[in-house]
CSV table of N, CA and C in Angstrom, one decimal:
chain,number,residue,atom,x,y,z
A,1,MET,N,-150.9,-238.5,107.6
A,1,MET,CA,-150.7,-237.6,108.4
A,1,MET,C,-150.6,-238.9,110.1
A,2,ALA,N,-150.9,-239.8,109.4
A,2,ALA,CA,-150.1,-240.8,110.5
A,2,ALA,C,-148.8,-241.7,110.5
A,3,ARG,N,-148.0,-241.3,109.4
A,3,ARG,CA,-146.4,-241.2,108.9
A,3,ARG,C,-145.8,-240.4,109.5
A,4,GLN,N,-146.6,-239.1,110.2
A,4,GLN,CA,-145.8,-238.1,110.1
A,4,GLN,C,-145.7,-238.1,112.3
A,5,GLY,N,-146.2,-239.1,112.6
A,5,GLY,CA,-146.0,-238.9,114.1
A,5,GLY,C,-147.4,-239.4,114.7
A,6,TYR,N,-148.8,-239.0,113.9
A,6,TYR,CA,-150.1,-238.2,114.2
A,6,TYR,C,-150.8,-240.2,114.6
A,7,LYS,N,-151.5,-240.5,115.1
A,7,LYS,CA,-152.7,-241.5,114.8
A,7,LYS,C,-153.6,-240.6,114.7
A,8,LYS,N,-154.6,-241.8,113.7
A,8,LYS,CA,-156.3,-241.4,114.1
A,8,LYS,C,-157.1,-241.6,115.7
A,9,VAL,N,-158.0,-240.3,115.8
A,9,VAL,CA,-158.6,-240.4,117.0
A,9,VAL,C,-160.2,-240.3,116.9
A,10,ALA,N,-160.4,-240.3,115.2
A,10,ALA,CA,-161.9,-239.8,116.0
A,10,ALA,C,-162.1,-239.3,113.9
A,11,ARG,N,-163.4,-239.9,114.0
A,11,ARG,CA,-164.0,-239.4,112.5
A,11,ARG,C,-165.5,-239.4,113.3
A,12,GLU,N,-166.0,-238.2,112.4
A,12,GLU,CA,-167.2,-237.5,112.7
A,12,GLU,C,-167.6,-237.0,111.9
A,13,GLY,N,-169.0,-236.8,111.5
A,13,GLY,CA,-169.6,-236.1,109.9
A,13,GLY,C,-168.6,-235.6,109.1
A,14,GLY,N,-167.7,-236.8,108.5
A,14,GLY,CA,-166.9,-236.6,107.4
A,14,GLY,C,-165.5,-235.9,107.8
A,15,VAL,N,-165.7,-235.6,109.0
A,15,VAL,CA,-164.1,-235.3,109.6
A,15,VAL,C,-163.2,-235.7,110.2
A,16,THR,N,-161.8,-236.6,110.0
A,16,THR,CA,-161.0,-237.3,110.6
A,16,THR,C,-159.9,-236.8,111.0
A,17,VAL,N,-159.8,-236.8,112.5
A,17,VAL,CA,-159.5,-236.0,113.4
A,17,VAL,C,-158.3,-237.3,113.9
A,18,TYR,N,-156.6,-236.5,114.3
A,18,TYR,CA,-155.6,-237.0,114.4
A,18,TYR,C,-154.7,-236.3,115.2
A,19,LYS,N,-154.4,-237.1,116.0
A,19,LYS,CA,-153.4,-236.9,117.2
A,19,LYS,C,-152.0,-237.0,117.2
A,20,HIS,N,-151.7,-235.9,117.7
A,20,HIS,CA,-149.6,-236.6,118.0
A,20,HIS,C,-149.8,-237.5,119.4
A,21,ARG,N,-149.1,-239.0,119.1
A,21,ARG,CA,-148.7,-239.8,119.8
A,21,ARG,C,-147.7,-239.3,121.0
A,22,HIS,N,-146.8,-238.3,120.6
A,22,HIS,CA,-145.3,-238.6,121.4
A,22,HIS,C,-145.4,-237.0,122.2
A,23,SER,N,-145.8,-235.9,121.8
A,23,SER,CA,-145.3,-234.1,122.5
A,23,SER,C,-146.6,-234.1,123.5
A,24,SER,N,-145.6,-233.7,123.7
A,24,SER,CA,-146.5,-232.7,125.4
A,24,SER,C,-147.1,-231.7,125.6
A,25,LEU,N,-147.4,-231.2,123.9
A,25,LEU,CA,-148.0,-230.5,123.6
A,25,LEU,C,-149.3,-230.5,123.2
A,26,ILE,N,-150.6,-230.1,122.9
A,26,ILE,CA,-152.2,-230.4,122.4
A,26,ILE,C,-151.7,-230.2,121.1
A,27,ARG,N,-151.2,-231.2,120.0
A,27,ARG,CA,-151.1,-231.2,118.5
A,27,ARG,C,-151.8,-231.7,118.1
A,28,LEU,N,-153.4,-231.5,117.1
A,28,LEU,CA,-154.1,-232.6,116.6
A,28,LEU,C,-153.7,-232.0,114.7
A,29,GLY,N,-154.5,-232.7,114.4
A,29,GLY,CA,-154.4,-232.6,113.0
A,29,GLY,C,-156.2,-232.9,112.8
A,30,ALA,N,-156.4,-232.5,111.5
A,30,ALA,CA,-157.6,-232.9,110.5
A,30,ALA,C,-158.0,-232.7,110.0
A,31,ASP,N,-158.7,-233.8,108.7
A,31,ASP,CA,-158.6,-233.4,107.5
A,31,ASP,C,-160.5,-234.0,107.4
A,32,GLY,N,-161.1,-232.3,106.4
A,32,GLY,CA,-162.7,-232.6,106.2
A,32,GLY,C,-162.5,-232.0,104.8
A,33,ARG,N,-164.2,-232.3,104.5
A,33,ARG,CA,-164.6,-231.0,103.4
A,33,ARG,C,-165.4,-230.2,103.7
A,34,PHE,N,-165.8,-229.3,102.9
A,34,PHE,CA,-166.4,-227.9,103.7
A,34,PHE,C,-167.9,-228.0,101.8
A,35,LYS,N,-168.7,-227.8,102.3
A,35,LYS,CA,-169.7,-227.2,100.7
A,35,LYS,C,-169.4,-225.7,100.6
A,36,GLY,N,-168.8,-225.5,99.3
A,36,GLY,CA,-168.0,-224.1,99.3
A,36,GLY,C,-166.8,-223.8,98.1
A,37,SER,N,-166.6,-222.7,97.5
A,37,SER,CA,-165.1,-222.8,97.2
A,37,SER,C,-164.1,-222.5,98.7
A,38,PRO,N,-162.9,-222.8,98.1
A,38,PRO,CA,-161.7,-222.7,98.6
A,38,PRO,C,-162.1,-221.1,98.9
A,39,ALA,N,-162.2,-220.3,98.3
A,39,ALA,CA,-162.0,-218.6,98.9
A,39,ALA,C,-163.2,-218.2,99.5
A,40,GLN,N,-164.5,-218.6,99.3
A,40,GLN,CA,-165.6,-219.3,99.8
A,40,GLN,C,-165.2,-219.8,101.5
A,41,VAL,N,-164.3,-220.1,101.9
A,41,VAL,CA,-163.7,-221.3,103.2
A,41,VAL,C,-162.6,-220.2,103.9
A,42,THR,N,-162.6,-220.0,102.9
A,42,THR,CA,-161.0,-218.7,103.4
A,42,THR,C,-161.7,-217.2,104.1
A,43,ALA,N,-162.6,-217.1,104.0
A,43,ALA,CA,-163.5,-215.9,103.6
A,43,ALA,C,-164.4,-216.1,104.8
A,44,ALA,N,-164.3,-216.7,105.2
A,44,ALA,CA,-165.6,-217.9,106.4
A,44,ALA,C,-164.3,-217.5,107.7
A,45,LEU,N,-163.0,-218.4,107.6
A,45,LEU,CA,-162.4,-218.8,108.5
A,45,LEU,C,-161.6,-217.3,109.1
A,46,LEU,N,-161.9,-216.2,107.7
A,46,LEU,CA,-160.8,-214.7,108.2
A,46,LEU,C,-162.3,-213.4,109.0
A,47,ASP,N,-163.3,-214.4,108.7
A,47,ASP,CA,-164.3,-213.2,109.3
A,47,ASP,C,-164.3,-213.6,110.8
A,48,TYR,N,-163.1,-213.3,111.8
A,48,TYR,CA,-163.1,-213.4,113.4
A,48,TYR,C,-164.4,-212.9,113.9
A,49,ASP,N,-164.8,-211.7,113.2
A,49,ASP,CA,-165.9,-210.6,113.8
A,49,ASP,C,-166.7,-211.0,114.1
A,50,ARG,N,-166.9,-212.4,113.4
A,50,ARG,CA,-168.0,-213.3,113.7
A,50,ARG,C,-167.5,-214.6,114.1
A,51,HIS,N,-166.6,-214.9,115.1
A,51,HIS,CA,-166.5,-216.4,114.9
A,51,HIS,C,-167.4,-216.4,116.7
A,52,ALA,N,-166.9,-215.1,117.8
A,52,ALA,CA,-167.5,-214.8,118.7
A,52,ALA,C,-169.2,-215.8,119.4
A,53,GLY,N,-169.8,-216.3,119.7
A,53,GLY,CA,-170.5,-217.2,119.8
A,53,GLY,C,-171.0,-218.4,118.8
A,54,ALA,N,-170.1,-218.0,117.8
A,54,ALA,CA,-170.3,-219.2,116.3
A,54,ALA,C,-169.6,-220.3,116.2
A,55,VAL,N,-168.2,-219.9,116.5
A,55,VAL,CA,-167.2,-221.3,116.9
A,55,VAL,C,-166.8,-221.5,118.2
A,56,GLY,N,-166.9,-222.8,118.5
A,56,GLY,CA,-166.6,-223.5,119.5
A,56,GLY,C,-166.6,-222.9,120.9
A,57,ARG,N,-165.6,-222.8,121.8
A,57,ARG,CA,-166.0,-222.0,122.6
A,57,ARG,C,-165.6,-221.0,122.9
A,58,VAL,N,-165.3,-220.2,121.6
A,58,VAL,CA,-164.8,-218.6,121.3
A,58,VAL,C,-165.9,-217.9,121.8
A,59,SER,N,-166.2,-217.3,122.8
A,59,SER,CA,-166.8,-216.2,123.5
A,59,SER,C,-166.2,-214.7,123.0
A,60,LYS,N,-164.8,-214.2,122.6
A,60,LYS,CA,-164.8,-213.1,122.1
A,60,LYS,C,-163.6,-213.2,121.3
A,61,SER,N,-163.8,-212.4,119.9
A,61,SER,CA,-163.0,-212.3,119.0
A,61,SER,C,-163.4,-210.7,118.7
A,62,LYS,N,-162.0,-210.6,118.0
A,62,LYS,CA,-161.7,-209.0,117.4
A,62,LYS,C,-160.9,-208.8,116.9
A,63,ILE,N,-160.6,-208.6,115.5
A,63,ILE,CA,-159.9,-207.8,114.5
A,63,ILE,C,-159.0,-206.8,115.0
A,64,LEU,N,-157.9,-206.6,115.3
A,64,LEU,CA,-157.3,-205.5,116.1
A,64,LEU,C,-156.8,-204.8,115.2
A,65,LYS,N,-156.5,-205.4,114.0
A,65,LYS,CA,-155.6,-204.3,113.3
A,65,LYS,C,-155.4,-205.3,111.9
A,66,ARG,N,-154.9,-204.4,110.6
A,66,ARG,CA,-155.1,-205.6,109.2
A,66,ARG,C,-154.0,-204.7,108.7
A,67,GLY,N,-153.6,-205.9,107.6
A,67,GLY,CA,-152.6,-205.2,106.8
A,67,GLY,C,-152.7,-206.2,105.1
A,68,GLU,N,-152.0,-206.1,104.8
A,68,GLU,CA,-152.2,-207.0,103.3
A,68,GLU,C,-151.7,-207.9,103.7
A,69,LYS,N,-152.9,-208.9,103.6
A,69,LYS,CA,-152.9,-210.6,104.3
A,69,LYS,C,-152.2,-211.3,105.2
A,70,TRP,N,-152.3,-210.4,106.3
A,70,TRP,CA,-152.3,-210.6,107.5
A,70,TRP,C,-153.3,-209.6,108.3
A,71,MET,N,-153.7,-210.1,109.7
A,71,MET,CA,-154.2,-209.5,110.8
A,71,MET,C,-153.8,-209.9,111.7
A,72,LEU,N,-154.3,-209.2,112.7
A,72,LEU,CA,-153.6,-209.6,114.6
A,72,LEU,C,-155.1,-209.2,114.9
A,73,VAL,N,-155.8,-210.9,115.7
A,73,VAL,CA,-156.8,-211.1,116.0
A,73,VAL,C,-156.8,-211.3,117.8
A,74,TYR,N,-157.6,-210.9,118.4
A,74,TYR,CA,-157.5,-211.4,120.2
A,74,TYR,C,-158.7,-211.9,120.1
A,75,GLN,N,-158.7,-213.5,120.7
A,75,GLN,CA,-159.9,-214.3,120.7
A,75,GLN,C,-159.8,-214.6,122.6
A,76,ARG,N,-160.6,-215.0,123.1
A,76,ARG,CA,-161.1,-215.3,124.2
A,76,ARG,C,-162.3,-216.9,124.4
A,77,LEU,N,-161.3,-217.6,125.2
A,77,LEU,CA,-162.2,-219.3,124.8
A,77,LEU,C,-162.9,-218.9,126.1
A,78,SER,N,-163.8,-219.8,126.5
A,78,SER,CA,-164.9,-220.0,127.7
A,78,SER,C,-164.9,-221.9,127.2
A,79,LEU,N,-164.1,-222.3,128.2
A,79,LEU,CA,-163.6,-223.7,128.2
A,79,LEU,C,-164.3,-224.0,129.9
A,80,PRO,N,-164.9,-225.3,129.9
A,80,PRO,CA,-165.7,-225.8,130.9
A,80,PRO,C,-165.1,-226.3,132.3
A,81,VAL,N,-165.4,-226.1,133.2
A,81,VAL,CA,-164.2,-226.6,134.6
A,81,VAL,C,-163.2,-225.6,134.7
A,82,ILE,N,-162.2,-225.1,133.9
A,82,ILE,CA,-160.9,-224.2,133.6
A,82,ILE,C,-161.4,-222.8,133.9
A,83,SER,N,-160.3,-222.0,134.1
A,83,SER,CA,-160.4,-220.9,133.6
A,83,SER,C,-160.4,-220.5,131.9
A,84,ASP,N,-160.8,-219.6,131.5
A,84,ASP,CA,-160.7,-218.6,130.4
A,84,ASP,C,-159.4,-218.5,130.3
A,85,ARG,N,-158.9,-219.1,128.8
A,85,ARG,CA,-158.0,-218.4,127.9
A,85,ARG,C,-158.5,-217.8,127.3
A,86,ASP,N,-157.4,-216.8,127.1
A,86,ASP,CA,-157.0,-216.1,125.9
A,86,ASP,C,-155.7,-215.8,125.0
A,87,PHE,N,-156.2,-215.1,123.9
A,87,PHE,CA,-154.3,-214.8,123.4
A,87,PHE,C,-155.0,-214.5,121.9
A,88,THR,N,-154.0,-213.6,121.6
A,88,THR,CA,-153.6,-212.7,120.1
A,88,THR,C,-153.0,-213.2,118.8
A,89,LEU,N,-153.8,-213.4,118.0
A,89,LEU,CA,-153.1,-214.3,117.2
A,89,LEU,C,-152.9,-213.3,115.8
A,90,LYS,N,-150.8,-213.8,115.1
A,90,LYS,CA,-151.0,-213.0,114.0
A,90,LYS,C,-151.4,-214.1,112.9
A,91,VAL,N,-152.1,-213.3,112.2
A,91,VAL,CA,-152.9,-214.3,111.3
A,91,VAL,C,-152.4,-213.9,109.4
A,92,THR,N,-152.4,-214.9,109.0
A,92,THR,CA,-151.3,-214.6,107.5
A,92,THR,C,-152.5,-215.7,106.5
A,93,TRP,N,-152.1,-215.3,105.0
A,93,TRP,CA,-152.8,-216.1,104.2
A,93,TRP,C,-152.1,-215.6,103.0
A,94,GLU,N,-152.5,-216.6,102.4
A,94,GLU,CA,-152.1,-216.9,100.9
A,94,GLU,C,-152.7,-218.1,99.8
A,95,GLU,N,-152.4,-217.5,98.5
A,95,GLU,CA,-152.6,-218.8,97.7
A,95,GLU,C,-151.8,-218.9,96.5
A,96,ARG,N,-151.6,-220.1,96.5
A,96,ARG,CA,-150.8,-220.6,95.9
A,96,ARG,C,-150.8,-222.1,94.5
A,97,GLU,N,-151.4,-221.6,93.4
A,97,GLU,CA,-151.0,-222.3,92.5
A,97,GLU,C,-152.6,-223.2,92.6
A,98,GLY,N,-153.6,-222.4,93.5
A,98,GLY,CA,-155.1,-223.0,93.1
A,98,GLY,C,-155.3,-223.3,94.6
A,99,VAL,N,-153.7,-223.0,95.5
A,99,VAL,CA,-154.2,-223.6,96.9
A,99,VAL,C,-154.0,-223.0,98.1
A,100,HIS,N,-155.5,-222.9,99.0
A,100,HIS,CA,-155.1,-221.9,100.2
A,100,HIS,C,-155.2,-222.1,101.1
A,101,TYR,N,-153.8,-221.1,102.0
A,101,TYR,CA,-153.2,-221.3,102.7
A,101,TYR,C,-153.5,-220.1,103.9
A,102,ILE,N,-154.1,-220.2,105.2
A,102,ILE,CA,-154.2,-219.9,106.4
A,102,ILE,C,-153.5,-220.1,107.3
A,103,ARG,N,-152.3,-219.1,107.9
A,103,ARG,CA,-151.6,-219.6,109.1
A,103,ARG,C,-151.7,-219.1,110.6
A,104,PHE,N,-151.5,-219.5,111.4
A,104,PHE,CA,-151.8,-218.5,112.8
A,104,PHE,C,-150.5,-218.9,113.7
A,105,ARG,N,-150.7,-217.6,114.8
A,105,ARG,CA,-149.8,-218.3,115.5
A,105,ARG,C,-149.7,-217.0,116.4
A,106,CYS,N,-149.9,-217.4,117.8
A,106,CYS,CA,-150.3,-216.6,118.9
A,106,CYS,C,-148.7,-215.8,119.3
A,107,PHE,N,-149.1,-214.5,119.8
A,107,PHE,CA,-148.4,-213.5,120.3
A,107,PHE,C,-148.8,-213.1,121.8
A,108,ARG,N,-147.9,-212.9,123.4
A,108,ARG,CA,-148.2,-213.4,124.0
A,108,ARG,C,-148.1,-211.1,123.9
A,109,ALA,N,-146.9,-210.6,123.4
A,109,ALA,CA,-146.8,-209.4,124.1
A,109,ALA,C,-148.0,-208.5,123.2
A,110,LYS,N,-148.5,-208.7,122.2
A,110,LYS,CA,-149.0,-208.4,121.4
A,110,LYS,C,-150.6,-208.1,121.9
A,111,GLY,N,-151.7,-207.4,121.7
A,111,GLY,CA,-153.2,-207.2,122.1
A,111,GLY,C,-153.1,-206.2,123.5
A,112,PRO,N,-155.1,-206.7,123.5
A,112,PRO,CA,-155.2,-205.6,125.3
A,112,PRO,C,-154.4,-206.7,126.2
A,113,ARG,N,-154.9,-205.8,127.5
A,113,ARG,CA,-154.3,-206.7,128.6
A,113,ARG,C,-154.8,-207.7,128.9
A,114,ARG,N,-154.5,-208.7,129.7
A,114,ARG,CA,-155.1,-209.8,130.1
A,114,ARG,C,-156.0,-209.5,131.3
A,115,PRO,N,-157.7,-209.8,131.0
A,115,PRO,CA,-158.2,-209.6,132.1
A,115,PRO,C,-158.1,-210.7,133.4
A,116,ASP,N,-158.4,-210.1,134.6
A,116,ASP,CA,-158.4,-210.7,135.4
A,116,ASP,C,-159.4,-212.5,135.8
A,117,GLY,N,-158.4,-213.2,136.2
A,117,GLY,CA,-158.9,-214.9,136.2
A,117,GLY,C,-158.6,-215.3,135.0
A,118,VAL,N,-158.0,-214.7,133.8
A,118,VAL,CA,-157.8,-215.7,132.7
A,118,VAL,C,-156.4,-215.8,132.8
A,119,VAL,N,-156.3,-216.8,131.8
A,119,VAL,CA,-155.0,-217.6,131.2
A,119,VAL,C,-154.5,-217.1,130.0
A,120,ARG,N,-153.3,-216.1,129.8
A,120,ARG,CA,-153.3,-215.9,128.9
A,120,ARG,C,-152.0,-217.3,127.7
A,121,LEU,N,-152.2,-217.4,126.7
A,121,LEU,CA,-151.7,-218.8,126.1
A,121,LEU,C,-150.4,-218.6,125.9
A,122,SER,N,-149.1,-219.2,126.1
A,122,SER,CA,-148.0,-218.5,125.4
A,122,SER,C,-147.8,-219.5,124.1
A,123,HIS,N,-148.7,-220.5,123.8
A,123,HIS,CA,-147.7,-221.4,123.0
A,123,HIS,C,-149.2,-221.1,121.9
A,124,HIS,N,-149.8,-221.3,120.8
A,124,HIS,CA,-150.9,-221.8,120.1
A,124,HIS,C,-151.0,-220.8,118.2
A,125,GLN,N,-150.6,-222.3,117.4
A,125,GLN,CA,-150.2,-221.7,115.8
A,125,GLN,C,-150.8,-223.2,115.7
A,126,GLY,N,-151.3,-222.6,114.5
A,126,GLY,CA,-151.5,-223.6,113.1
A,126,GLY,C,-151.9,-223.2,112.2
A,127,SER,N,-152.7,-223.8,111.0
A,127,SER,CA,-152.5,-223.6,110.0
A,127,SER,C,-154.1,-224.3,109.0
A,128,TRP,N,-154.4,-223.6,108.0
A,128,TRP,CA,-155.2,-224.6,107.3
A,128,TRP,C,-154.5,-224.9,105.8
A,129,GLN,N,-155.0,-225.5,104.7
A,129,GLN,CA,-154.5,-225.8,103.5
A,129,GLN,C,-155.9,-226.1,103.1
A,130,LEU,N,-156.4,-225.6,101.8
A,130,LEU,CA,-157.8,-225.1,101.5
A,130,LEU,C,-157.4,-225.6,100.2
A,131,ARG,N,-158.2,-227.0,99.5
A,131,ARG,CA,-158.2,-227.4,97.8
A,131,ARG,C,-159.1,-228.0,97.7
A,132,ALA,N,-159.9,-226.9,96.3
A,132,ALA,CA,-161.4,-227.2,95.4
A,132,ALA,C,-161.2,-228.7,95.2
A,133,THR,N,-162.4,-229.4,95.9
A,133,THR,CA,-162.9,-230.7,95.0
A,133,THR,C,-163.1,-230.9,93.4
A,134,ARG,N,-163.2,-231.7,92.8
A,134,ARG,CA,-163.0,-231.9,91.2
A,134,ARG,C,-164.1,-230.7,90.4
A,135,ASP,N,-165.1,-230.6,90.9
A,135,ASP,CA,-166.2,-229.2,91.0
A,135,ASP,C,-165.8,-228.0,90.9
A,136,GLY,N,-165.2,-228.1,91.9
A,136,GLY,CA,-165.0,-226.8,92.3
A,136,GLY,C,-165.9,-225.5,93.3
A,137,LYS,N,-166.7,-226.6,93.3
A,137,LYS,CA,-168.1,-226.2,94.6
A,137,LYS,C,-167.7,-226.0,95.9
A,138,GLY,N,-167.0,-227.3,96.1
A,138,GLY,CA,-166.0,-227.6,97.7
A,138,GLY,C,-165.0,-228.0,98.0
A,139,THR,N,-164.7,-227.8,99.0
A,139,THR,CA,-163.2,-227.8,99.6
A,139,THR,C,-162.8,-229.1,100.8
A,140,ILE,N,-161.9,-229.2,100.0
A,140,ILE,CA,-160.9,-230.5,100.9
A,140,ILE,C,-159.8,-229.8,101.8
A,141,ALA,N,-160.0,-229.6,103.1
A,141,ALA,CA,-159.5,-228.8,104.4
A,141,ALA,C,-158.8,-229.6,104.6
A,142,ARG,N,-157.5,-229.6,105.0
A,142,ARG,CA,-156.4,-230.0,106.0
A,142,ARG,C,-156.1,-228.7,107.5
A,143,PHE,N,-156.2,-229.2,108.7
A,143,PHE,CA,-156.3,-228.4,109.6
A,143,PHE,C,-155.3,-228.9,110.4
A,144,GLN,N,-154.2,-227.7,111.2
A,144,GLN,CA,-153.4,-228.6,111.8
A,144,GLN,C,-153.1,-227.2,112.9
A,145,VAL,N,-153.7,-228.0,114.2
A,145,VAL,CA,-153.1,-226.7,115.9
A,145,VAL,C,-152.4,-227.7,116.6
A,146,SER,N,-151.1,-226.7,117.3
A,146,SER,CA,-150.4,-227.2,118.7
A,146,SER,C,-150.5,-226.3,119.4
A,147,THR,N,-150.3,-226.5,120.7
A,147,THR,CA,-151.7,-225.3,122.2
A,147,THR,C,-150.8,-225.8,122.6
A,148,ASP,N,-150.7,-225.1,123.7
A,148,ASP,CA,-150.5,-225.2,125.3
A,148,ASP,C,-151.5,-224.5,126.1
A,149,MET,N,-152.0,-225.2,126.8
A,149,MET,CA,-153.3,-224.4,127.5
A,149,MET,C,-152.8,-223.8,129.0
A,150,SER,N,-151.2,-223.9,129.5
A,150,SER,CA,-150.9,-223.3,130.5
A,150,SER,C,-151.8,-223.1,131.5
A,151,GLY,N,-151.7,-222.7,132.7
A,151,GLY,CA,-152.1,-222.6,134.0
A,151,GLY,C,-151.5,-224.0,134.3
A,152,ASP,N,-152.5,-224.1,135.9
A,152,ASP,CA,-152.6,-225.2,136.5
A,152,ASP,C,-153.0,-226.3,135.9
A,153,LEU,N,-153.6,-226.5,134.7
A,153,LEU,CA,-153.9,-227.5,133.9
A,153,LEU,C,-152.8,-229.0,133.5
A,154,PRO,N,-153.1,-230.1,134.7
A,154,PRO,CA,-152.2,-230.9,133.8
A,154,PRO,C,-152.2,-231.2,132.5
A,155,ARG,N,-150.8,-231.8,131.7
A,155,ARG,CA,-151.3,-231.6,130.2
A,155,ARG,C,-151.9,-232.7,129.6
A,156,TRP,N,-151.6,-234.1,130.7
A,156,TRP,CA,-152.4,-235.4,130.3
A,156,TRP,C,-153.6,-235.4,130.4
A,157,ILE,N,-154.8,-234.2,131.1
A,157,ILE,CA,-156.0,-233.9,131.1
A,157,ILE,C,-156.0,-233.0,130.1
A,158,ALA,N,-155.9,-232.4,129.4
A,158,ALA,CA,-155.4,-231.0,128.4
A,158,ALA,C,-155.4,-231.9,127.2
A,159,ARG,N,-154.6,-233.0,126.8
A,159,ARG,CA,-154.2,-233.6,126.1
A,159,ARG,C,-155.5,-234.8,125.3
A,160,SER,N,-155.8,-234.9,126.2
A,160,SER,CA,-156.6,-236.1,126.8
A,160,SER,C,-158.5,-236.3,125.8
A,161,GLY,N,-159.1,-234.3,126.0
A,161,GLY,CA,-160.2,-234.6,125.3
A,161,GLY,C,-160.5,-233.5,124.3
A,162,ALA,N,-159.0,-233.2,123.8
A,162,ALA,CA,-159.3,-231.6,123.3
A,162,ALA,C,-159.9,-232.1,122.0
A,163,HIS,N,-159.3,-233.4,121.5
A,163,HIS,CA,-159.4,-233.4,120.3
A,163,HIS,C,-161.3,-233.3,119.2
A,164,GLY,N,-161.7,-234.2,120.8
A,164,GLY,CA,-163.6,-233.8,120.3
A,164,GLY,C,-164.0,-232.5,120.1
A,165,ASP,N,-162.9,-231.4,120.2
A,165,ASP,CA,-164.3,-230.0,119.2
A,165,ASP,C,-164.0,-229.9,117.9
A,166,ILE,N,-163.0,-230.8,117.5
A,166,ILE,CA,-162.8,-230.4,115.9
A,166,ILE,C,-163.8,-230.5,115.1
A,167,PRO,N,-164.4,-232.0,115.3
A,167,PRO,CA,-165.4,-231.7,114.1
A,167,PRO,C,-166.9,-231.2,114.6
A,168,ASP,N,-166.3,-230.0,115.9
A,168,ASP,CA,-167.7,-229.3,116.1
A,168,ASP,C,-167.7,-227.9,115.1
A,169,LEU,N,-166.0,-227.5,115.1
A,169,LEU,CA,-165.5,-226.5,114.3
A,169,LEU,C,-165.3,-226.4,112.9
A,170,PHE,N,-165.1,-227.4,112.2
A,170,PHE,CA,-165.9,-228.0,111.1
A,170,PHE,C,-167.2,-227.2,110.4
A,171,ARG,N,-167.9,-227.8,111.5
A,171,ARG,CA,-169.5,-227.8,111.3
A,171,ARG,C,-169.7,-226.3,111.7
A,172,ALA,N,-169.2,-225.4,112.5
A,172,ALA,CA,-169.3,-224.3,112.5
A,172,ALA,C,-168.9,-223.6,111.8
A,173,ILE,N,-167.4,-223.7,110.9
A,173,ILE,CA,-167.1,-222.7,110.0
A,173,ILE,C,-168.4,-223.1,108.8
A,174,GLN,N,-168.5,-224.2,108.7
A,174,GLN,CA,-169.8,-224.8,107.8
A,174,GLN,C,-170.7,-223.7,107.3
A,175,LYS,N,-171.4,-223.2,108.8
A,175,LYS,CA,-172.7,-222.5,108.8
A,175,LYS,C,-171.5,-221.2,109.0
A,176,LEU,N,-171.0,-220.8,108.9
A,176,LEU,CA,-170.3,-218.8,108.4
A,176,LEU,C,-170.2,-218.7,107.0
A,177,ILE,N,-170.2,-219.6,105.9
A,177,ILE,CA,-170.0,-219.8,104.3
A,177,ILE,C,-171.3,-219.8,103.6
A,178,PRO,N,-171.5,-218.7,102.8
A,178,PRO,CA,-172.6,-217.9,102.9
A,178,PRO,C,-173.3,-219.4,101.2
A,179,ARG,N,-174.4,-219.2,101.9
A,179,ARG,CA,-174.9,-220.8,100.5
A,179,ARG,C,-175.0,-219.7,98.8
């Protein structure tokens, strides 16, 4: 990932986190492993109704609509010091040649009305790439995300500590994978 403009900024719990060096947005990447097959990891990642309270700063998470290999998901983040953020994601997934792909992108015009005091994100998108380990019982994961936290928050503050939540995200998803 370093050759794509990213530099390694952390390694914790088997998760290596990278941050883009020159972007004005929060652009992060991570490589890590999960115990469980790619199909099990995909199921945990797509189980958005269980993410509230289980995944980091996600305080609300609701699947609004489903289709074949896509869904619309509303999420709200409770953040320290700054106002809550919310967004509606279109999530798509597929499997090609044994690799599972999940992509998400926010759409401002979709989803419920913005609650008072909450900042609606205009840019939040990313992906997961999941490959089986040699024994097929584990998964090697690559995660990428690009976010603009919006509001009155200076970009340099938003970019400075955002990478710290990524190892927690991997741990939270691991807990959602059935044993």
